[in-house]
Each structure stands twice: as C-alpha cells, then as structure tokens.
XYZ file of C-alpha atoms in Angstrom:
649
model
C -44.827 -18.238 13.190
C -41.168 -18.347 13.070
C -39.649 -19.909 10.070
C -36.226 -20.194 11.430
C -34.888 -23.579 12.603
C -32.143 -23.849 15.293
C -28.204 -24.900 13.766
C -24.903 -23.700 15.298
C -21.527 -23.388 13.851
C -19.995 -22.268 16.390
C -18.579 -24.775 19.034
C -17.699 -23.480 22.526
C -14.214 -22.881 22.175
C -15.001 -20.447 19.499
C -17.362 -18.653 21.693
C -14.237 -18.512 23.564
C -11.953 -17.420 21.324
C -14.234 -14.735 19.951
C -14.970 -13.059 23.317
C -10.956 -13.347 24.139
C -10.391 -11.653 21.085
C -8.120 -14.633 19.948
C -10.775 -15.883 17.112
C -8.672 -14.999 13.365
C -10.685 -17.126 11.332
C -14.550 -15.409 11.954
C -15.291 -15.420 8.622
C -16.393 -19.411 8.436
C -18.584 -18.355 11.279
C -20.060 -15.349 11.029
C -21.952 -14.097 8.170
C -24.139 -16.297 5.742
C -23.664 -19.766 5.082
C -25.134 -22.716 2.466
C -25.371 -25.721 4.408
C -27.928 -28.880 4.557
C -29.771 -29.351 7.829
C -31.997 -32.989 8.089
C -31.382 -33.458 4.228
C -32.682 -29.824 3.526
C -30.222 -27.271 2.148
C -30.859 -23.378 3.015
C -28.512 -20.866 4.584
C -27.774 -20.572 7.894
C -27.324 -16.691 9.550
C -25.388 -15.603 12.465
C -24.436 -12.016 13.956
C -23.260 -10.482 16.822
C -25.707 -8.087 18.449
C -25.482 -8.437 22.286
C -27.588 -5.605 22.731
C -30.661 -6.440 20.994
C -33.967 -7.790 21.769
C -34.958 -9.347 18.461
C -32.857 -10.144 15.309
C -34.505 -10.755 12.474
C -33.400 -11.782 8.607
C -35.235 -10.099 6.202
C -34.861 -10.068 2.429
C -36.464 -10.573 -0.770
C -37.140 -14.244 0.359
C -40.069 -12.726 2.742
C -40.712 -9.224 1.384
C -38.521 -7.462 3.924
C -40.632 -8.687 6.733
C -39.346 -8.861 9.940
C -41.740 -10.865 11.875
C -41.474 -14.232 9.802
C -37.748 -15.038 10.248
C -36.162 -14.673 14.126
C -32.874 -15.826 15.190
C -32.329 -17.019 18.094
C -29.787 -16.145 20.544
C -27.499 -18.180 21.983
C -27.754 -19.610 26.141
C -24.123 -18.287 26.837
C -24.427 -15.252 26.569
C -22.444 -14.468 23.895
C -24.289 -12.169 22.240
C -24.310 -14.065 19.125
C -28.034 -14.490 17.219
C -28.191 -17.731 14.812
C -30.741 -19.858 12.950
C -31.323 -21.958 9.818
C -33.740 -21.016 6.807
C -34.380 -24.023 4.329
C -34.705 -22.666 1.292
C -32.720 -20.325 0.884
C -29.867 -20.224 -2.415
C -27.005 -18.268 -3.516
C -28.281 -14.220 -4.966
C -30.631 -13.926 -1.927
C -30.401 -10.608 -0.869
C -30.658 -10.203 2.539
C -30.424 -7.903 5.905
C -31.382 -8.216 9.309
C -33.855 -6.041 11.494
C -32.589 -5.438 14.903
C -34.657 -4.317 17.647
C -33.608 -2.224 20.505
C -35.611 -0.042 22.621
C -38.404 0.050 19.913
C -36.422 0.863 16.867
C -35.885 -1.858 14.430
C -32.895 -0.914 12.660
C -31.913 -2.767 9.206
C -28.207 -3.556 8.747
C -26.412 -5.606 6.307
C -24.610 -8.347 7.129
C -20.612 -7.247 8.722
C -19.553 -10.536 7.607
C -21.171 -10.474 4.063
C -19.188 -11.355 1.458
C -20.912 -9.688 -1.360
C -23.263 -6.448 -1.523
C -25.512 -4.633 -3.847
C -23.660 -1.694 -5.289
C -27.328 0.886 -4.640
C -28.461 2.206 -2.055
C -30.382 -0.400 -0.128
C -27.040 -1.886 -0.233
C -28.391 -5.303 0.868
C -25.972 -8.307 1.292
C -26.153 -11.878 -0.373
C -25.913 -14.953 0.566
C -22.500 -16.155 -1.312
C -19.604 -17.728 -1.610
C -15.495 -17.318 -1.633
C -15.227 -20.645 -3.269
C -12.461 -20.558 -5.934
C -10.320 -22.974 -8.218
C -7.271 -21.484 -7.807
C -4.439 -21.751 -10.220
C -1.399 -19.983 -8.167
C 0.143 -22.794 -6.494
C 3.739 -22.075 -8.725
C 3.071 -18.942 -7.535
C 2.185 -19.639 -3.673
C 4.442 -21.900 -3.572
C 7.807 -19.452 -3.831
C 6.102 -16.159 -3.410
C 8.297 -15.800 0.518
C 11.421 -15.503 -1.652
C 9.350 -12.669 -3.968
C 7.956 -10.755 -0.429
C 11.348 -11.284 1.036
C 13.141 -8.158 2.559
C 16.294 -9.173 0.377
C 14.316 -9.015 -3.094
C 13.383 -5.865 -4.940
C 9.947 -4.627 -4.197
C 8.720 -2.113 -6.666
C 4.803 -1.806 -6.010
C 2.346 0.349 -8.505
C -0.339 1.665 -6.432
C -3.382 2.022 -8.364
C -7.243 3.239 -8.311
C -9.455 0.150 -9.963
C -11.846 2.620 -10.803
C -9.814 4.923 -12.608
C -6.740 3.145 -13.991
C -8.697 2.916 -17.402
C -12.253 3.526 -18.198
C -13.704 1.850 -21.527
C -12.756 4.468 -24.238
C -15.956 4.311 -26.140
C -18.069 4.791 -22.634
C -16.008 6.493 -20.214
C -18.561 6.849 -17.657
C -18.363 2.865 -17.715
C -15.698 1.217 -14.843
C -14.795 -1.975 -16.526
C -14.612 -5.099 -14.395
C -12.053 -7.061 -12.697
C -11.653 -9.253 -16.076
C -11.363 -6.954 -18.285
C -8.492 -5.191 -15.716
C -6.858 -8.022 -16.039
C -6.746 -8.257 -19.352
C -5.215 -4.912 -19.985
C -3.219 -4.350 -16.553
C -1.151 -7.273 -16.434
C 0.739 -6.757 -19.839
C 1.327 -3.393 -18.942
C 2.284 -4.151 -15.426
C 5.069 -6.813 -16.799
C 6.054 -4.436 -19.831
C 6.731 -1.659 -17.090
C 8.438 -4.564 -14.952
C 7.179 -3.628 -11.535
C 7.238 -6.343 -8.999
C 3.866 -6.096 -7.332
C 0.596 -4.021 -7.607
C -1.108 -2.321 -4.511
C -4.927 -2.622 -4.870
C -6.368 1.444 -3.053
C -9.816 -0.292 -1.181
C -11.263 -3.362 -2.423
C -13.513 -4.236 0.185
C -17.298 -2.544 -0.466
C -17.845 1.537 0.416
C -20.829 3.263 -0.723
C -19.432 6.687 -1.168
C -17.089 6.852 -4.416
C -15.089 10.264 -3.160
C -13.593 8.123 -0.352
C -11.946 6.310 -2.997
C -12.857 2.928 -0.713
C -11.269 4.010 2.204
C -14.784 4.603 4.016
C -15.940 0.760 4.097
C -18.708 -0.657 5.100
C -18.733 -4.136 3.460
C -15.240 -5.765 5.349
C -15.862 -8.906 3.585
C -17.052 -7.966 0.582
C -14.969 -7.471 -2.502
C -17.142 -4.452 -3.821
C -19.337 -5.389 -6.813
C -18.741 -2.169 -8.640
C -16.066 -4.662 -11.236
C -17.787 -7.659 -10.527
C -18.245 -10.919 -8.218
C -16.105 -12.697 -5.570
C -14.687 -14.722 -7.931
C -13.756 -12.019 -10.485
C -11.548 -10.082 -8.092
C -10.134 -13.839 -7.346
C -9.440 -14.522 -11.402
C -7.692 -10.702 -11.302
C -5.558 -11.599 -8.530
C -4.936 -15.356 -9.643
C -3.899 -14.230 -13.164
C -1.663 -11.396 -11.634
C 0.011 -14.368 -9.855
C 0.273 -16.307 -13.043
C 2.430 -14.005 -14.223
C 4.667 -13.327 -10.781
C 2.748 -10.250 -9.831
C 2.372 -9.768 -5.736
C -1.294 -8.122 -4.954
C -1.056 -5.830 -1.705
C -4.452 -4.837 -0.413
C -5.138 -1.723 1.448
C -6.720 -2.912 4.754
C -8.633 0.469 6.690
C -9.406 -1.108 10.126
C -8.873 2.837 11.221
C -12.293 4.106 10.892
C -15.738 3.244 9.401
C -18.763 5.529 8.226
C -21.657 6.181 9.900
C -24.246 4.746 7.417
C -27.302 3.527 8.600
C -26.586 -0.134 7.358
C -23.136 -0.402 8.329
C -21.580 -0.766 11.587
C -22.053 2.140 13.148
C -24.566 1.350 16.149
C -24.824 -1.447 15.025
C -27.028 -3.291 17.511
C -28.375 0.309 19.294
C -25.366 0.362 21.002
C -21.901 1.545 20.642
C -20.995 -1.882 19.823
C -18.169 -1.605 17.290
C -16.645 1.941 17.984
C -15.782 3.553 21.389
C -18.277 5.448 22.749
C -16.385 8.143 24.244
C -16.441 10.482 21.241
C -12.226 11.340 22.026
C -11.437 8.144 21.101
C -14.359 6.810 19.082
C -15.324 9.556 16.547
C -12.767 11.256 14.111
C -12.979 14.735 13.769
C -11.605 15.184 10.582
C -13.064 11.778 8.365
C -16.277 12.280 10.104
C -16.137 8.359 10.800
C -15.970 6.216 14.090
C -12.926 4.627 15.329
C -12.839 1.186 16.101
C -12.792 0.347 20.213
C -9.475 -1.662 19.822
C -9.745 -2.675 24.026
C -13.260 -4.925 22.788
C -12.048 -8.319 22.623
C -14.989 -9.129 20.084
C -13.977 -5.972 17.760
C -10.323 -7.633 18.106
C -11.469 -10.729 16.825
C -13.327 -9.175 13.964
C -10.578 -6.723 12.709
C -8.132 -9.770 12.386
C -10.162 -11.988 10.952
C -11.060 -9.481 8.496
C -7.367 -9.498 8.083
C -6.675 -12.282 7.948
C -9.798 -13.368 5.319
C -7.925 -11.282 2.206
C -4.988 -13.473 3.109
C -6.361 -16.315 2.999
C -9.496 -16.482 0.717
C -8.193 -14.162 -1.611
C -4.625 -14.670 -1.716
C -2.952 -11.446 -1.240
C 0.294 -11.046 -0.718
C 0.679 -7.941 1.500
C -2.052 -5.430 3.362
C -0.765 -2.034 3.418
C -2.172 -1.242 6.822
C -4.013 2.930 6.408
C -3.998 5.814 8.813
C -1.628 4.001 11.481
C -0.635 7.362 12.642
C -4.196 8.292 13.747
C -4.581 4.877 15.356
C -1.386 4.937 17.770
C -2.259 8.792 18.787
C -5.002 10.191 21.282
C -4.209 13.639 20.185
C -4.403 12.773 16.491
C -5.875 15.931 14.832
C -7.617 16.897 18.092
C -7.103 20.551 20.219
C -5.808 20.388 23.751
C -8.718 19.416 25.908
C -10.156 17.455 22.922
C -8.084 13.838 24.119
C -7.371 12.204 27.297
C -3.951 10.945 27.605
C -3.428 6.880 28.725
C -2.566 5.619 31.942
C 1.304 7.061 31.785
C 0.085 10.293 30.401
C 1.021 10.168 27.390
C -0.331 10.311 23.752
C -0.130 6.527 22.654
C -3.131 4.777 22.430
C -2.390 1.792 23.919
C -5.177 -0.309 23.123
C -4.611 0.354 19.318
C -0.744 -0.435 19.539
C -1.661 -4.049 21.585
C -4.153 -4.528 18.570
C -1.364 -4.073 15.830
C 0.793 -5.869 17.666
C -1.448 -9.429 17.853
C -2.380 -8.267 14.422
C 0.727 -8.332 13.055
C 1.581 -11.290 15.201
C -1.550 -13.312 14.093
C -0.665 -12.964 10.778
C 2.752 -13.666 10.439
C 2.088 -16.645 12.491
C -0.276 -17.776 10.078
C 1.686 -17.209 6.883
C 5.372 -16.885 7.824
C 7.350 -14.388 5.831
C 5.553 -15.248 2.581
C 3.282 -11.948 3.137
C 4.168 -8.187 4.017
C 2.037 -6.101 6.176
C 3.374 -2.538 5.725
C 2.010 0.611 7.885
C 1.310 4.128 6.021
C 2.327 5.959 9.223
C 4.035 9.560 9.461
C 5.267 10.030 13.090
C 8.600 8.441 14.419
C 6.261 5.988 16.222
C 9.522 3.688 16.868
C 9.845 0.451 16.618
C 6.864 0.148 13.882
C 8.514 -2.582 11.880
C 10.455 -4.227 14.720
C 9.518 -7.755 15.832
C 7.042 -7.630 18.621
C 8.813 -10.253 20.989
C 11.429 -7.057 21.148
C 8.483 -4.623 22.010
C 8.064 -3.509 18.393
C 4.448 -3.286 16.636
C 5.727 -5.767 14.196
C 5.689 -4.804 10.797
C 6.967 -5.602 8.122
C 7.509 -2.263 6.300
C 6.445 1.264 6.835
C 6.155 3.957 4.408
C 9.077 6.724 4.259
C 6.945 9.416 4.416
C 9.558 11.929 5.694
C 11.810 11.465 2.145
C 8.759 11.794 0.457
C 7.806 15.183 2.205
C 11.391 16.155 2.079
C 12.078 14.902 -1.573
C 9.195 16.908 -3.223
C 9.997 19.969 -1.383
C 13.244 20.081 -2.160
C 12.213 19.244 -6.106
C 9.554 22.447 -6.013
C 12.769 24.941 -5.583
C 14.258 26.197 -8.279
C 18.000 24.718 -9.126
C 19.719 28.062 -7.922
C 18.160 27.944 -4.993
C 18.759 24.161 -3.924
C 21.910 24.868 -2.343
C 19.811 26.179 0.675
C 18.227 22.973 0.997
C 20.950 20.550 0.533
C 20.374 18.366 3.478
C 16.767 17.954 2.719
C 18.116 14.994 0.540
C 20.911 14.220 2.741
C 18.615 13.686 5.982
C 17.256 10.404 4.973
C 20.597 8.909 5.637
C 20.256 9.796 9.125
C 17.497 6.900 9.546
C 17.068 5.550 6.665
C 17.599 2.028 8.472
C 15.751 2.654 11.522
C 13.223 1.019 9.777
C 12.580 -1.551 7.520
C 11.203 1.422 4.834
C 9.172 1.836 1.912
C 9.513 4.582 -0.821
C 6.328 6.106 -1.711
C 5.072 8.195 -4.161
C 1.603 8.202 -3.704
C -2.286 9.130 -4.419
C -2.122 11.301 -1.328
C 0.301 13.435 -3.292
C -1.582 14.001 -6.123
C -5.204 15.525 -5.178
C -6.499 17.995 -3.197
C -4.560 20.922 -4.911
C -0.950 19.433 -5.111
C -0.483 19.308 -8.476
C 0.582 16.263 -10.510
C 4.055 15.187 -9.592
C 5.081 16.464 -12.925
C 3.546 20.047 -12.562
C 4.910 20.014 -8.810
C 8.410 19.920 -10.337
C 10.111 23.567 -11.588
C 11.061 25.009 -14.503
C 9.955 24.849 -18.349
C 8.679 21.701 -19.830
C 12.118 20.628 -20.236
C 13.352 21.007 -16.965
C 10.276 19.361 -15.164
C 10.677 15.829 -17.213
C 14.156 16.254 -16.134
C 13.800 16.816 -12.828
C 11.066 14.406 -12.593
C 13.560 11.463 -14.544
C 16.182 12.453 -11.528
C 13.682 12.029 -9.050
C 12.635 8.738 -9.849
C 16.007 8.017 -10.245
C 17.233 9.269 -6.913
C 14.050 6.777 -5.404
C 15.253 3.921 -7.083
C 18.160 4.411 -6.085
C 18.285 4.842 -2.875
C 17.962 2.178 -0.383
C 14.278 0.584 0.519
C 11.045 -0.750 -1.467
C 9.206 1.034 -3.952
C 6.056 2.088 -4.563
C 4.412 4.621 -7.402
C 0.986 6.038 -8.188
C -0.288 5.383 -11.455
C 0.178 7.905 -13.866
C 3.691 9.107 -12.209
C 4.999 6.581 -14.710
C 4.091 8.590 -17.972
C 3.693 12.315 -15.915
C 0.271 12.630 -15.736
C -0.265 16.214 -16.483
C -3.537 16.507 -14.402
C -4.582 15.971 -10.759
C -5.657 12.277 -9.867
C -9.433 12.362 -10.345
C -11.208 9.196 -9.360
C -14.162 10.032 -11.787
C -12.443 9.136 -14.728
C -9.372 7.368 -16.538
C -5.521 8.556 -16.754
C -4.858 10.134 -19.742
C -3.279 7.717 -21.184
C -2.996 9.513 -25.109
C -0.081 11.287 -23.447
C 2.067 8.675 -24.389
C 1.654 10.014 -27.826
C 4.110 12.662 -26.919
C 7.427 11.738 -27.004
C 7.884 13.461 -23.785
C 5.281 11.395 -22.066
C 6.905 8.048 -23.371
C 10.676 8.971 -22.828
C 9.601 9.000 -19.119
C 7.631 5.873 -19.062
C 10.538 4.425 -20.954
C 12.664 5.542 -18.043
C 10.578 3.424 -14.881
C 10.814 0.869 -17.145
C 14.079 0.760 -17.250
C 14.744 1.672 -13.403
C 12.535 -1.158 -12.756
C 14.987 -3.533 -14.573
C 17.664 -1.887 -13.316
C 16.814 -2.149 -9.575
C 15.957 -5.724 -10.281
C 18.973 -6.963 -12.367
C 21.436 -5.029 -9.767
C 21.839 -6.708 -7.151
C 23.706 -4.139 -5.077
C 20.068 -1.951 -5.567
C 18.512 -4.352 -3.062
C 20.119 -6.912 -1.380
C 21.128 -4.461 1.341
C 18.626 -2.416 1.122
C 17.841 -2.466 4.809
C 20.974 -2.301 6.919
C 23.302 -0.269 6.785
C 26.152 -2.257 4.747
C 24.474 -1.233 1.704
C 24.691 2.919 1.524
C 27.566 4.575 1.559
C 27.739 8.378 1.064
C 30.919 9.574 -1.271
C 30.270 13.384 -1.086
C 27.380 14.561 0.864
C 28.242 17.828 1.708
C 28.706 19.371 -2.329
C 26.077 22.326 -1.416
C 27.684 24.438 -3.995
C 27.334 22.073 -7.072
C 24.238 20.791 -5.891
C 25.441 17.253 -6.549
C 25.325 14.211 -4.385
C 27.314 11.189 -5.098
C 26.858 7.457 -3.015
C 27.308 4.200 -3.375
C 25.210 0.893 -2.833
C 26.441 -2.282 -2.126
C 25.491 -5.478 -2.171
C 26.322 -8.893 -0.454
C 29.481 -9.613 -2.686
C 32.430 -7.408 -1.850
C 32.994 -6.366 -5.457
C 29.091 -5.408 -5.957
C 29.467 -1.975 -6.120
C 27.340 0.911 -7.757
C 28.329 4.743 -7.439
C 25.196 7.034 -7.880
C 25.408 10.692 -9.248
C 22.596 13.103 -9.175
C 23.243 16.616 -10.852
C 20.370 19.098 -9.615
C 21.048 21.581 -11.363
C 20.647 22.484 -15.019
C 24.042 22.704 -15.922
C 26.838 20.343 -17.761
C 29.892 20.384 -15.757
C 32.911 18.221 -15.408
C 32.858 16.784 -12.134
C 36.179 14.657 -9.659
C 34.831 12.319 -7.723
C 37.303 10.440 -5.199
C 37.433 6.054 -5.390
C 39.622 3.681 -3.865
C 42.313 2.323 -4.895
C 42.301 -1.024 -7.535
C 38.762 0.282 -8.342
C 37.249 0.936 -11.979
C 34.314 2.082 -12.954
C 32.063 2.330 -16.422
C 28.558 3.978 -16.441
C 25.770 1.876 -17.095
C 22.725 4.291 -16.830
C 22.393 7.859 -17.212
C 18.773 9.576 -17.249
C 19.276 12.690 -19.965
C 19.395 9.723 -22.463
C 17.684 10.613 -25.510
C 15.506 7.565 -25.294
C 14.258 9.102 -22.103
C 13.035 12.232 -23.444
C 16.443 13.927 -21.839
C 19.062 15.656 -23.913
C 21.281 13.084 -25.057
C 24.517 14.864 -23.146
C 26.343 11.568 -22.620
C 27.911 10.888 -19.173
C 31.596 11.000 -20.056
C 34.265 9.128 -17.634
C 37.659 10.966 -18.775
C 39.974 10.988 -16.478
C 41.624 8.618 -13.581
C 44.050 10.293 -11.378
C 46.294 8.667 -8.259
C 44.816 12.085 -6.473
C 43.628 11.931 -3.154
C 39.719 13.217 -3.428
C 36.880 13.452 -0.911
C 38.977 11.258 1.334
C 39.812 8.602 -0.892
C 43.185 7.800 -2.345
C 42.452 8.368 -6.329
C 40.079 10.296 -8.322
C 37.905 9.878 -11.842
C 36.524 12.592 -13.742
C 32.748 12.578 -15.294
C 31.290 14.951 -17.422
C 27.682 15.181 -15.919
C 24.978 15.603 -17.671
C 21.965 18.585 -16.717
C 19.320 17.875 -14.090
C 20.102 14.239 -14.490
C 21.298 11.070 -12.749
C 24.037 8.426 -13.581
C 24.832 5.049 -12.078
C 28.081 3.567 -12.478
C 29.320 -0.252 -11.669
C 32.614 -0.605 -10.113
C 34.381 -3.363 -12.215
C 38.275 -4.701 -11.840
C 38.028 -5.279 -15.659
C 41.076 -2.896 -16.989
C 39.883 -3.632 -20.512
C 37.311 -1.173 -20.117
C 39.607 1.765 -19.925
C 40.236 1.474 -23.463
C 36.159 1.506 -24.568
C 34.907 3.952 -21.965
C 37.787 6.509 -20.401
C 38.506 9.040 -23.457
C 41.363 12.101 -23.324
C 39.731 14.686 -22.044
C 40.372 17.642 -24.005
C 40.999 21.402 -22.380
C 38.866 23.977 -23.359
C-alpha cells in the first residue's frame, strides 16, 4: 500500500522555467517541505529523476523501506517525482530509493538543507527559517561591497581557525566561532571574512570543496540556524561574509549526485568534458537546462536565505577550458575550434546575470581564475562573463617568486613587481594571498620568504605592505597575519601561542595597522580600479632594488607616494616630486612596534633639482627591507617638524 498522498508545489510555469533553465529560486520547490494537506501537517518530497522507474522516500519514519512510500511522477513529463507524507516532523532523516534497470540506488536529497555528518549521510527534513537581525546591516551593505570602498577579506578554514584548547581534536561550532572570531576580526580591522566551503562534503581533506550537500550548511559546527546567528552577528558588527560557491565539480559518492537517477543526469557523460582527471570528480553538464536551473538556484539560495554578501566563484579556470589539465587527444575543441567551453561561459554569464539582477550591486561574485580569460569581470551586455572581481593570481605568482630570491639577486627580477602595472586594470582585481599557497609543500608564507629570522619578518612586513598598497581588494589566509611558522593543516588549529613572541605580534600589529591604513586613506581605494589612481615615480631602479609610486584618489590633492626598499640595506635615497608639493611620512614598516628595526624613515632634504622627470627632488633615508608611505600635503608648517639637516658623513 502506498502511503504517499498526491500535493504539488510546483505550478506550470515553474515546470517551465526549470526545464528552460530560467528557474533561480528551486530551493522553495525542490527538496523537503512542512506543509498541511486537508488539515494534516507532514512533509511533502519532490526530486528530479527523469530516468527512473520508481522513487521512493525512505527513512527512519518506515525503517528504510522502500516499498511503503512512492512518489509519484508528474503527467508532463518533467521528470519531477512528488508526494505528501502526513506525519512527518522536523529531524526526520530521510533518503530516497531510486530504481533503474533493477538497481535501487539510495541518494540523499540534492536539495536538502541539512545532513547527518556519518556515513549514511542521510538528509532531514528542515528548515532555513531565521529571525534575522541585519537589516542596519542589509540595508547599506551596497556602499560596503561597492568597487569604490576598501575590501580587505580574511579567508579562513572553520575547521581549523581555532580548535577548543583543552580538546583539540574538538571543531567548535558556529557559536562559539562567533564568539571568538568577530572580536578578533574587528581588532585586526579587516572588512569582510571569506567562509573556504560551507555547504556539506563528506571527505575532510577536500577542505569542503568536494560537496555533496548544495543546500546544506554542513552540520560539522552546528544547525541551519547556527551558521545564520554566525553570519547575522558578523553583520552586526559590519562584517561582509563571502561564501565559496564550487559549482565546478562534485564527488562521486554513492549518495550524492553522481548518477544520480542511473543516468548521467547531473554531469556530462562524455568523460572529456564530464570527469576531471586530476580532482577525480564529475563536471557539471552546463548545456542541461535543468542542471542550469539547479546551479543558480543553489546560488542564489546562500544569497538569499543566508545572507551572504559575496560567492567567491572556485576553479573558473577549469570550467571555461576543454583542455584544462588534459593531454592532446584527451579534449575536443567547440564548434570554432577552440579551447573555450562554451556552455560553461553562457552558464557564468546568466549566473552572474541572475544574480546581480536579483540583488543589484549590494553583493560581489568574484572568480578564482588564472588564465587571461578576458573580459571575466566585464558586464555581460558588453560580451563579458560578468563578474564582479577576479583574483590576481599572476601578482601573486609573481610576488612570491620574486620574495623567495635573495636581495642581491632581485635586481634580475625587477620587473616581476613592475609587470602588474601592465594590467593591473584590465580587470576589476583582487589581491590574494591564499590557502592554495600554503599546503602541499610550499612552505608558510613566512618560511617561503629568504634570509635569517630577521630578514623573513621583514620581507614578509614589505610584502604585505607592497599588497596593500597597491591598487585592488584584499584578501589573506589566516595565519599570514601573525606568520604562521607551519604549513596550513586542516586537522588542527593555527598556532596561535606564537603571538607570544614579539616577532609574531610585531607582524600582526602591522595588518592591523595596514588595514586601518587602507581604510582611513582614501587615495588606497577610491581608485583602485582605473587607472587614475597608480602612478609609477621610478620603476626602472634595478640597481637599488627600490620601487617608488603613487596612489591617488578622487580629490586632486589626495596623494600618497609609496617606497619599498628590497634590499637589506639603509641608504639615502632622491626621489623626484612636482613642484608646490610636500610631503611627511606617515607609515614606515621597520617600526619597532612591528617587530622591524626601528631605523626611522628620515625626509632631509628638498631640492629645486630636476629628478626622475620631475622638476624638484626630496631626500629619504630608507629604512632595510622595508616600506614607507608618505602623504603629499601643501602644509609648509611641516617642514619645520619633519625635514631635518642632513648631515655629511
């Protein structure tokens, strides 16, 4: 006897929206639902399985038995299976049976939004419902995402940010994060965090980004609603939440998508464009309309039920290219012959479009992408993919190689920190220094830096002021902040008693200050991408190893010079201004209170002497392996605090 009673959410034109892939809102479809049917409450069930010959629910409701409760499929062919259970209450854990040529297989629900963390990794019937208490924050957050407002993002691991001291083996849950993460994250003054996977994965080495659970904020720290109180109280305290989004890949676990219904339902079944050699995972078929519909309402869902701010968008680079870590012979180019995957680019495109449509410029999606894929963050109307950052992976590449030579030797590779200049506005770009940097054999960023100890806080204090410096967003892995000595190892916490060390905490005290530094000057950001706001002074000083530039904001007078030293020595250095210009130093990174050597940046000199092009000159002592900003003023008065007689040796 079948238990199930007939209901529909769906009307028509959402049957037609799905199939068109034009449905962004699946989620109050889909999936489980409470709702009353003839004055009986229960939960009503629908999935997409178009290949199937029976769906069943099973669960702890019926003993996992998948005769007792079918659902029945709909007349339109659809594909869609649906039915009501009376009965049925929040916790029930749940998954259905679907038959297809004489297999049953059991999969959880795609559209679940909760899991068990074990592995029968069965879903349950629950809710999203929240009482938010971000509507200060919702409310003004456009002006906070805006391109024109300093972005500085710390990228973070839940499960390894901090572990409970007295049981380390012990993650602690999204409360108790955000009881200890958002003092720290306003102490260190960083404008928004970046959330590494949320959504449910059952393999803990893929650090999340192997998901299986779409919908599901993973239970490992808690509940729906606890992710929702971390995220609310971040906003409480103006802190943006970006959410990595992975609609690159998925697993093949036997509950999750892959196969879902028998059939290669979710993924592309020709193995060159549906399975990834290296991952090990199946690629989404971005030319089904239904898989369309899916991806960006999954999108779309941490948007809107859980109020994030951004999705950093993962492995964009494998999505737009056929030949993405595949031989010759291993692809097949598209229609033109070429390498772009087509399919995936339309799908970014309406993703990006769907979204922003939705939401308006109050949100951020930003695209981890290495290739000169062009037109990533143009709009889409102008044949761009539409978003609204990308990551700047080639300074990243080119930054830390340049840091691993020794100072002698940097000469050679001058114009590995010059290069950026020669695109730095193609794109609408974001500064990373991330996890991917910090694994596998790379080294901390600290221990990827040369030298003594000394010389690799230095160097690591001018890099991170170089970043913040230079025009774009921001973004940092945890544990750069205090030069985390050891590889990034999910398994357990930072070391966080390194901040005993003076060392440790000089450096810390250094973001901290960068981050008030980048937001309190306006010339850091306001221009920070077009072109009005970089200027280089001296590019070309391969002999010193020194590069000097300016950034500018809207105001003509909003001026900042920028001096890096990359070298270990103290020198005094002529560096050419314009005329009716002054200048005073404002932040130098070999302060003591950094953990640097406390040689202080000395302006001693201002000469009517054509230098570097420009019709006068000052003179700066510069300090070793360090960076200083100055702020052009028209103030005269400060001549007699700052300028002092140089004296001959």
């Amino acid at each position: 006897m079948n238990l199930v009673k007939t209901y529909t959410l769906f009307t028509d034109h959402d049957v037609y929206l799905f199939r068109e892939g034009k449905h962004y809102k699946l989620y109050e479809k889909f999936g489980a639902h409470s709702v009353e049917k003839d004055g009986i409450k229960g939960v009503y069930f629908s999935v997409w399985a178009p290949n199937a010959k029976k769906v069943s629910v099973i669960g702890n409701f019926n003993n996992w038995n998948h005769k007792d409760h079918i659902l029945f499929p709909r007349w339109d062919g659809s594909g869609i299976w649906e039915g009501f259970i009376p009965g049925l209450t929040w916790g029930t854990l749940y998954k259905y049976a679907i038959e297809n040529l004489g297999k049953i297989l059991e999969k959880s629900d795609p559209y679940a939004v909760s899991w068990e963390q074990n592995l029968q990794a069965a879903s349950l019937v629950s809710t999203t419902w929240y009482e938010w208490k971000d509507e200060s924050w919702m409310d003004s957050r456009g002006e906070k995402n805006s391109l024109d407002a300093p972005l500085s993002v710390y990228e973070m691991h839940l499960g390894s940010w901090l572990r409970d001291s007295l049981n380390p083996d012990k993650f602690l849950n999204y409360r108790e994060i955000a009881e200890k993460l958002i003092p720290y994250i306003k102490e260190m003054g960083f404008t928004h965090v970046e959330f590494m996977p949320v959504m449910e994965y059952p393999y803990d080495p893929s650090w999340g980004y192997q998901i299986t659970g779409f919908f599901a904020a993973t239970s490992r720290f808690g509940a729906p609603q606890d992710l929702m109180f971390l995220i609310n109280e971040l906003h409480k305290n103006d802190i943006g939440v970006i959410l990595d989004w992975v609609p690159s890949h998925f697993p093949g676990d036997a509950n999750g998508l892959h196969r879902f219904d028998g059939s290669f339902l979710y993924e592309h079944e020709d193995p060159r464009k549906g399975f990834h050699p290296d991952w090990k995972s199946y690629i989404f078929n971005y030319g089904r309309n239904e898989v369309k519909s899916f991806l960006i309402s999954n999108a779309m869902f941490w948007l809107d039920r859980y109020h994030a701010d951004g999705l950093r968008v993962d492995a964009v680079t494998s999505m737009l290219h056929l030949d993405y870590s595949r031989n010759e012979g291993e692809w097949e180019p598209n229609i033109y012959g070429e390498n772009v995957n087509l399919e995936a680019k339309t799908f970014l495109q309406e993703f990006n479009t769907a979204v922003y449509k939705e939401f308006g410029n109050t949100i951020i999606t930003i695209a981890e992408e290495s290739s000169d894929f062009p037109k990533l963050t143009k709009p889409v109307h102008d044949g761009g993919v539409g978003f609204g950052m990308k990551w700047m992976m080639g300074w990243m590449h080119d930054t830390l190689a340049y840091f691993k030579e020794e100072p002698e030797n940097r000469k050679y590779f001058h114009h590995k920190i010059t290069f950026s200049s020669m695109y730095m506005y193609n794109e609408n770009y974001m500064m990373p220094l991330s996890h991917d940097e910090v694994v596998h054999g790379k080294a901390s960023l600290i221990y990827k830096m040369k030298g003594d100890e000394w010389q690799k806080f230095a160097n690591l204090r001018t890099l991170f002021m170089y970043m913040f410096t230079h025009p774009g967003a921001k973004l940092l892995f945890m544990g750069d902040e205090f030069g985390q000595t050891g590889e990034w190892n999910f398994k357990q916490s930072l070391d966080w008693y390194l901040l005993d060390f003076p060392v440790h905490k000089g450096l810390q005290n250094l973001v901290k200050d960068l981050n008030y530094l980048y937001k309190s000057e306006t010339a850091l950001y306001e221009n920070q991408f077009n072109h009005y706001g970089f200027e280089w002074v001296e590019a070309n000083d391969e002999t010193h190893s020194v590069f000097t530039y300016l950034r500018k904001g809207k105001k003509r007078d909003d001026v900042l010079m920028v001096v890096l030293n990359m070298t270990p020595n103290v020198f005094d250095y002529k560096i050419g201004v314009n005329l009716a210009t002054h200048w005073e130093i404002i932040f130098n990174s070999d302060d003591e209170k950094y953990g640097g050597s406390g040689v202080e940046a000395d302006l001693f000199k201002e000469e009517h002497e054509e230098w570097m092009n420009r019709p006068k000159s000052i003179s700066i002592k510069l300090p070793p392996l360090a960076g200083i900003v100055l702020r052009m003023t028209k103030d005269k008065k400060y001549k007699l605090q700052r300028i002092k007689q140089h004296k001959n040796k």
